[in-house]
Amino acid sequence: MSFGQQKYPQNDFRNPLDFPIILAGTFGELRTNHFHSGIDIKTKGVSGKKVYTAKEGYVSRIKISLWGYGKALYVTHPNGFTTVYGHLEKFSDKIEKYIKQKQYAKESFEVQVFPNRDELVIEKDEIIAYSGNSGGSTAPHLHFEIRDTKTEKIINPLLFGLEVPDNITPRFGGLRVTPIGKNAAVNQLPVAQDIHVEKINSHLYVSDEVEAIGKIGLQINTYDLLNHAANKNGVYSIDMTVNDTLVYHHDLETFAFDESKYINLLIDYEHYAKHYKKYQKTYIEPANRLSIYKTDKNKGFLNIKNEEHYRVEIIIKDFANNTTTIRVPIKGNKIITPIIEENLQTPYHINQNKYTVFKQGNSELRFPKNTFYKDVYLDYSVDKNMIHVHKPILPLNKSYTLTYFIDSLTATEKKYVYFAYKSGSHFNYVSTNKKDNKIYTNTKYLGDFYLKFDSIAPIIYKPSFYNKQNISNHKTLSIHIKDKETDIKNYYATIDGKWILMEYQPKKDRLFFDLSDLKATQQQHTFKLKVQDVLGNSKTYEASFYK
């Protein structure tokens, strides 16, 4: 039992599935712009596995969304905790009936409701749902969380005694040492250096000796493997000692949702943006507000003095306490060649603590106070219909506003104009607002934005029936929708003039309707579907069928 487990009840929560837990993702794992807030439990590669409540309680929240957790269920328990079940295929019959009434009342597939504590009471070992692949999931699995009901802080579910076999040590993927500030250097250079590391055995690595001077920080790439799975998961804790004294520690016992964005200060964000490899810092940036740390007064930074020797060890542990150690010998060595600092100044300087506005051509940028985690110089330019806002190598704390004044556009162009963000060779629609003679967007992305135009209606294709077909033996009615330029904004489907609940699976561009919900006495029916994109372009499909 780990120290953290002593704080939490060990026998209150059961495995939410009826077979042993194999993880596809661990708690606190490093994801894009956030930490993973639960554990991902494998469901043998398929959807439809029974999901049990981890403990008796009541359903306190049901959320159905196109992305994120997809179909998600929240159960509040009498012991002060709430469990969350995400990416579900469907709910149990009683919950399905309850939420379907809410969907029909709102005439919307996407809903969020908060039932009263006596509306959906859940008994011990009750089946509450079936596992799936809904929302932003990329493969069938169950996303499972445990939260403190009062604070809503997320807690590592493994701290509650759930059994996950693991006798594999964490894997080491790379070591970088970076100089911090003026007159600091690593191996005589003022920029971060990749350090060669030799593997001694499965749990011990030793690096080449590092020569350094001044203030430096160490970064490590690591992941964990668990029994019976090939997934590269996150580790539980990282320690760093210098001459046998602990100077840095972080562990993934618990965190709050509003902390999650600081993952971009835990990792070397610029290196990740350029090379798609995440290095975790064993030091704390000044703006980092994560609560996962314990460090000395220097916050993990090392101050290297000339001719002195330092025995650094980085100790990586997974939740099962399997340990990997990296030994890094460091020698203080003064700089032989004077460092010439590179001048990266531009006319567009942002003081982190001030509201800042820049204008160029027909564009305008507005940065609220603390948009960035530190003072920065931006590379900002406009070329015809393209606005370049720096390279996407800086993490943002909050959104800024990009505005483009469209006075010179024709009335038709104004109707169909939108922002697109260029990612590689692809252009992705950016949520675009229009007001007076301008368009604007609030974004946390840096990079190249383009003015594009979309006057093309969505397409409706591959219906599961043809006009006037008898579909008495069909269980569902399905059809596909897609917008090639931007995004689908909404859809509205009716049978015989009455709204029907069509479930939307955007990953498959598919809508489907459960024909058992069709309550009608006549045999001939008229199906009608209207689809609209974000620019207001619309398409209508109509056909009849017999049932």
PDB file of C-alpha atoms in Angstrom, residues 360-365 387 401-408 419 433-441 451:
ATOM      1  CA  GLN A 360      -1.507  45.650 -38.717  1.00  0.00           C
ATOM      2  CA  GLY A 361      -3.324  46.047 -42.027  1.00  0.00           C
ATOM      3  CA  ASN A 362      -6.952  45.028 -41.573  1.00  0.00           C
ATOM      4  CA  SER A 363      -6.159  42.847 -38.572  1.00  0.00           C
ATOM      5  CA  GLU A 364      -6.046  43.424 -34.840  1.00  0.00           C
ATOM      6  CA  LEU A 365      -4.779  41.335 -31.920  1.00  0.00           C
ATOM      7  CA  ILE A 387      -2.502  36.606 -40.596  1.00  0.00           C
ATOM      8  CA  THR A 401      -8.861  37.879 -29.762  1.00  0.00           C
ATOM      9  CA  LEU A 402      -7.995  37.989 -33.455  1.00  0.00           C
ATOM     10  CA  THR A 403     -10.092  40.478 -35.450  1.00  0.00           C
ATOM     11  CA  TYR A 404     -10.201  41.174 -39.176  1.00  0.00           C
ATOM     12  CA  PHE A 405     -12.062  44.171 -40.603  1.00  0.00           C
ATOM     13  CA  ILE A 406     -14.013  43.194 -43.724  1.00  0.00           C
ATOM     14  CA  ASP A 407     -15.203  46.588 -45.028  1.00  0.00           C
ATOM     15  CA  SER A 408     -13.632  45.910 -48.427  1.00  0.00           C
ATOM     16  CA  PHE A 419     -11.252  32.060 -40.245  1.00  0.00           C
ATOM     17  CA  ASN A 433     -18.002  35.562 -34.895  1.00  0.00           C
ATOM     18  CA  LYS A 434     -19.363  38.393 -37.037  1.00  0.00           C
ATOM     19  CA  LYS A 435     -20.305  41.867 -35.883  1.00  0.00           C
ATOM     20  CA  ASP A 436     -20.741  45.034 -37.937  1.00  0.00           C
ATOM     21  CA  ASN A 437     -17.912  45.052 -40.493  1.00  0.00           C
ATOM     22  CA  LYS A 438     -15.573  42.671 -38.746  1.00  0.00           C
ATOM     23  CA  ILE A 439     -15.043  39.026 -37.974  1.00  0.00           C
ATOM     24  CA  TYR A 440     -13.263  37.832 -34.863  1.00  0.00           C
ATOM     25  CA  THR A 441     -12.305  34.715 -32.978  1.00  0.00           C
ATOM     26  CA  LEU A 451      -9.666  34.218 -44.476  1.00  0.00           C
TER      27      LEU A 451
END
